[in-house]
Amino acid sequence: GLFEQIIEIIENETEEPLEMKKISLDDNLFDDLHLDSLNTIVIVNEIEEKFTITLNTDELANIKTVRDIEEMVKTYLEK
């Protein structure tokens, strides 16, 4: 599903390998997953490529959790 695909993209950017069950929708990208702004840019680019969408850069500033990413992707896929 969508969540698993997003987790796979995030896992590719994390320093340490994470098991899928360890990442939850409410994990903070910075505090819990220890990503930085460069990681999130790469993640967003990969999501845009995978789902053939273009995310609004203004909205990206609001992304803090895995759930935020999933909700944003869902919104764009429904358009």
JSON list of C-alpha atoms in Angstrom, two decimals:
[
{"chain": "A", "resi": 1, "resn": "GLY", "atom": "CA", "xyz": [0.00, 0.00, 0.00]},
{"chain": "A", "resi": 2, "resn": "LEU", "atom": "CA", "xyz": [0.84, 3.68, 0.03]},
{"chain": "A", "resi": 3, "resn": "PHE", "atom": "CA", "xyz": [2.27, 3.63, 3.56]},
{"chain": "A", "resi": 4, "resn": "GLU", "atom": "CA", "xyz": [4.66, 0.78, 2.72]},
{"chain": "A", "resi": 5, "resn": "GLN", "atom": "CA", "xyz": [5.88, 2.56, -0.42]},
{"chain": "A", "resi": 6, "resn": "ILE", "atom": "CA", "xyz": [6.55, 5.76, 1.53]},
{"chain": "A", "resi": 7, "resn": "ILE", "atom": "CA", "xyz": [8.35, 3.80, 4.27]},
{"chain": "A", "resi": 8, "resn": "GLU", "atom": "CA", "xyz": [10.55, 2.16, 1.66]},
{"chain": "A", "resi": 9, "resn": "ILE", "atom": "CA", "xyz": [11.58, 5.58, 0.31]},
{"chain": "A", "resi": 10, "resn": "ILE", "atom": "CA", "xyz": [12.25, 6.90, 3.83]},
{"chain": "A", "resi": 11, "resn": "GLU", "atom": "CA", "xyz": [14.28, 3.80, 4.74]},
{"chain": "A", "resi": 12, "resn": "ASN", "atom": "CA", "xyz": [16.53, 4.40, 1.74]},
{"chain": "A", "resi": 13, "resn": "GLU", "atom": "CA", "xyz": [17.42, 7.80, 3.19]},
{"chain": "A", "resi": 14, "resn": "THR", "atom": "CA", "xyz": [17.98, 6.83, 6.83]},
{"chain": "A", "resi": 15, "resn": "GLU", "atom": "CA", "xyz": [21.50, 6.32, 8.12]},
{"chain": "A", "resi": 16, "resn": "GLU", "atom": "CA", "xyz": [20.66, 3.10, 9.92]},
{"chain": "A", "resi": 17, "resn": "PRO", "atom": "CA", "xyz": [18.46, 0.38, 8.47]},
{"chain": "A", "resi": 18, "resn": "LEU", "atom": "CA", "xyz": [15.01, 0.50, 10.06]},
{"chain": "A", "resi": 19, "resn": "GLU", "atom": "CA", "xyz": [12.48, -2.28, 10.16]},
{"chain": "A", "resi": 20, "resn": "MET", "atom": "CA", "xyz": [9.11, -1.38, 8.68]},
{"chain": "A", "resi": 21, "resn": "LYS", "atom": "CA", "xyz": [7.33, -2.11, 11.95]},
{"chain": "A", "resi": 22, "resn": "LYS", "atom": "CA", "xyz": [9.52, 0.43, 13.75]},
{"chain": "A", "resi": 23, "resn": "ILE", "atom": "CA", "xyz": [8.37, 3.36, 11.62]},
{"chain": "A", "resi": 24, "resn": "SER", "atom": "CA", "xyz": [4.91, 4.62, 12.46]},
{"chain": "A", "resi": 25, "resn": "LEU", "atom": "CA", "xyz": [2.71, 7.29, 10.91]},
{"chain": "A", "resi": 26, "resn": "ASP", "atom": "CA", "xyz": [3.32, 9.55, 13.90]},
{"chain": "A", "resi": 27, "resn": "ASP", "atom": "CA", "xyz": [7.11, 9.36, 13.77]},
{"chain": "A", "resi": 28, "resn": "ASN", "atom": "CA", "xyz": [8.69, 12.78, 13.42]},
{"chain": "A", "resi": 29, "resn": "LEU", "atom": "CA", "xyz": [11.08, 12.83, 10.46]},
{"chain": "A", "resi": 30, "resn": "PHE", "atom": "CA", "xyz": [13.64, 14.86, 12.36]},
{"chain": "A", "resi": 31, "resn": "ASP", "atom": "CA", "xyz": [13.31, 13.82, 16.01]},
{"chain": "A", "resi": 32, "resn": "ASP", "atom": "CA", "xyz": [12.41, 10.14, 15.63]},
{"chain": "A", "resi": 33, "resn": "LEU", "atom": "CA", "xyz": [14.00, 9.20, 12.31]},
{"chain": "A", "resi": 34, "resn": "HIS", "atom": "CA", "xyz": [16.96, 11.61, 12.59]},
{"chain": "A", "resi": 35, "resn": "LEU", "atom": "CA", "xyz": [16.61, 12.95, 9.07]},
{"chain": "A", "resi": 36, "resn": "ASP", "atom": "CA", "xyz": [17.78, 16.41, 8.06]},
{"chain": "A", "resi": 37, "resn": "SER", "atom": "CA", "xyz": [16.45, 18.88, 5.51]},
{"chain": "A", "resi": 38, "resn": "LEU", "atom": "CA", "xyz": [18.62, 17.39, 2.75]},
{"chain": "A", "resi": 39, "resn": "ASN", "atom": "CA", "xyz": [17.20, 13.92, 3.46]},
{"chain": "A", "resi": 40, "resn": "THR", "atom": "CA", "xyz": [13.67, 15.27, 3.25]},
{"chain": "A", "resi": 41, "resn": "ILE", "atom": "CA", "xyz": [14.37, 16.95, -0.10]},
{"chain": "A", "resi": 42, "resn": "VAL", "atom": "CA", "xyz": [15.65, 13.64, -1.48]},
{"chain": "A", "resi": 43, "resn": "ILE", "atom": "CA", "xyz": [12.61, 11.81, -0.04]},
{"chain": "A", "resi": 44, "resn": "VAL", "atom": "CA", "xyz": [10.21, 14.34, -1.58]},
{"chain": "A", "resi": 45, "resn": "ASN", "atom": "CA", "xyz": [11.97, 14.04, -4.96]},
{"chain": "A", "resi": 46, "resn": "GLU", "atom": "CA", "xyz": [11.71, 10.25, -4.86]},
{"chain": "A", "resi": 47, "resn": "ILE", "atom": "CA", "xyz": [8.04, 10.42, -3.88]},
{"chain": "A", "resi": 48, "resn": "GLU", "atom": "CA", "xyz": [7.34, 12.82, -6.75]},
{"chain": "A", "resi": 49, "resn": "GLU", "atom": "CA", "xyz": [9.04, 10.45, -9.20]},
{"chain": "A", "resi": 50, "resn": "LYS", "atom": "CA", "xyz": [7.40, 7.30, -7.82]},
{"chain": "A", "resi": 51, "resn": "PHE", "atom": "CA", "xyz": [3.87, 8.70, -7.80]},
{"chain": "A", "resi": 52, "resn": "THR", "atom": "CA", "xyz": [4.28, 11.08, -10.79]},
{"chain": "A", "resi": 53, "resn": "ILE", "atom": "CA", "xyz": [3.16, 14.11, -8.80]},
{"chain": "A", "resi": 54, "resn": "THR", "atom": "CA", "xyz": [4.62, 17.54, -8.09]},
{"chain": "A", "resi": 55, "resn": "LEU", "atom": "CA", "xyz": [4.30, 18.66, -4.50]},
{"chain": "A", "resi": 56, "resn": "ASN", "atom": "CA", "xyz": [3.80, 22.32, -3.65]},
{"chain": "A", "resi": 57, "resn": "THR", "atom": "CA", "xyz": [7.01, 23.64, -2.07]},
{"chain": "A", "resi": 58, "resn": "ASP", "atom": "CA", "xyz": [5.04, 25.86, 0.32]},
{"chain": "A", "resi": 59, "resn": "GLU", "atom": "CA", "xyz": [3.31, 22.78, 1.72]},
{"chain": "A", "resi": 60, "resn": "LEU", "atom": "CA", "xyz": [6.60, 20.95, 2.21]},
{"chain": "A", "resi": 61, "resn": "ALA", "atom": "CA", "xyz": [7.49, 23.25, 5.10]},
{"chain": "A", "resi": 62, "resn": "ASN", "atom": "CA", "xyz": [4.56, 21.73, 7.02]},
{"chain": "A", "resi": 63, "resn": "ILE", "atom": "CA", "xyz": [5.83, 18.16, 6.73]},
{"chain": "A", "resi": 64, "resn": "LYS", "atom": "CA", "xyz": [6.95, 16.94, 10.14]},
{"chain": "A", "resi": 65, "resn": "THR", "atom": "CA", "xyz": [5.73, 13.33, 10.36]},
{"chain": "A", "resi": 66, "resn": "VAL", "atom": "CA", "xyz": [5.34, 10.27, 8.17]},
{"chain": "A", "resi": 67, "resn": "ARG", "atom": "CA", "xyz": [1.57, 10.86, 8.38]},
{"chain": "A", "resi": 68, "resn": "ASP", "atom": "CA", "xyz": [2.05, 14.36, 6.91]},
{"chain": "A", "resi": 69, "resn": "ILE", "atom": "CA", "xyz": [3.79, 12.84, 3.89]},
{"chain": "A", "resi": 70, "resn": "GLU", "atom": "CA", "xyz": [1.12, 10.18, 3.44]},
{"chain": "A", "resi": 71, "resn": "GLU", "atom": "CA", "xyz": [-1.74, 12.71, 3.70]},
{"chain": "A", "resi": 72, "resn": "MET", "atom": "CA", "xyz": [-0.06, 15.03, 1.19]},
{"chain": "A", "resi": 73, "resn": "VAL", "atom": "CA", "xyz": [0.53, 12.21, -1.31]},
{"chain": "A", "resi": 74, "resn": "LYS", "atom": "CA", "xyz": [-3.08, 11.03, -0.93]},
{"chain": "A", "resi": 75, "resn": "THR", "atom": "CA", "xyz": [-4.33, 14.57, -1.60]},
{"chain": "A", "resi": 76, "resn": "TYR", "atom": "CA", "xyz": [-2.27, 14.83, -4.79]},
{"chain": "A", "resi": 77, "resn": "LEU", "atom": "CA", "xyz": [-3.24, 11.36, -6.01]},
{"chain": "A", "resi": 78, "resn": "GLU", "atom": "CA", "xyz": [-6.93, 12.25, -5.62]},
{"chain": "A", "resi": 79, "resn": "LYS", "atom": "CA", "xyz": [-6.60, 15.31, -7.89]}
]
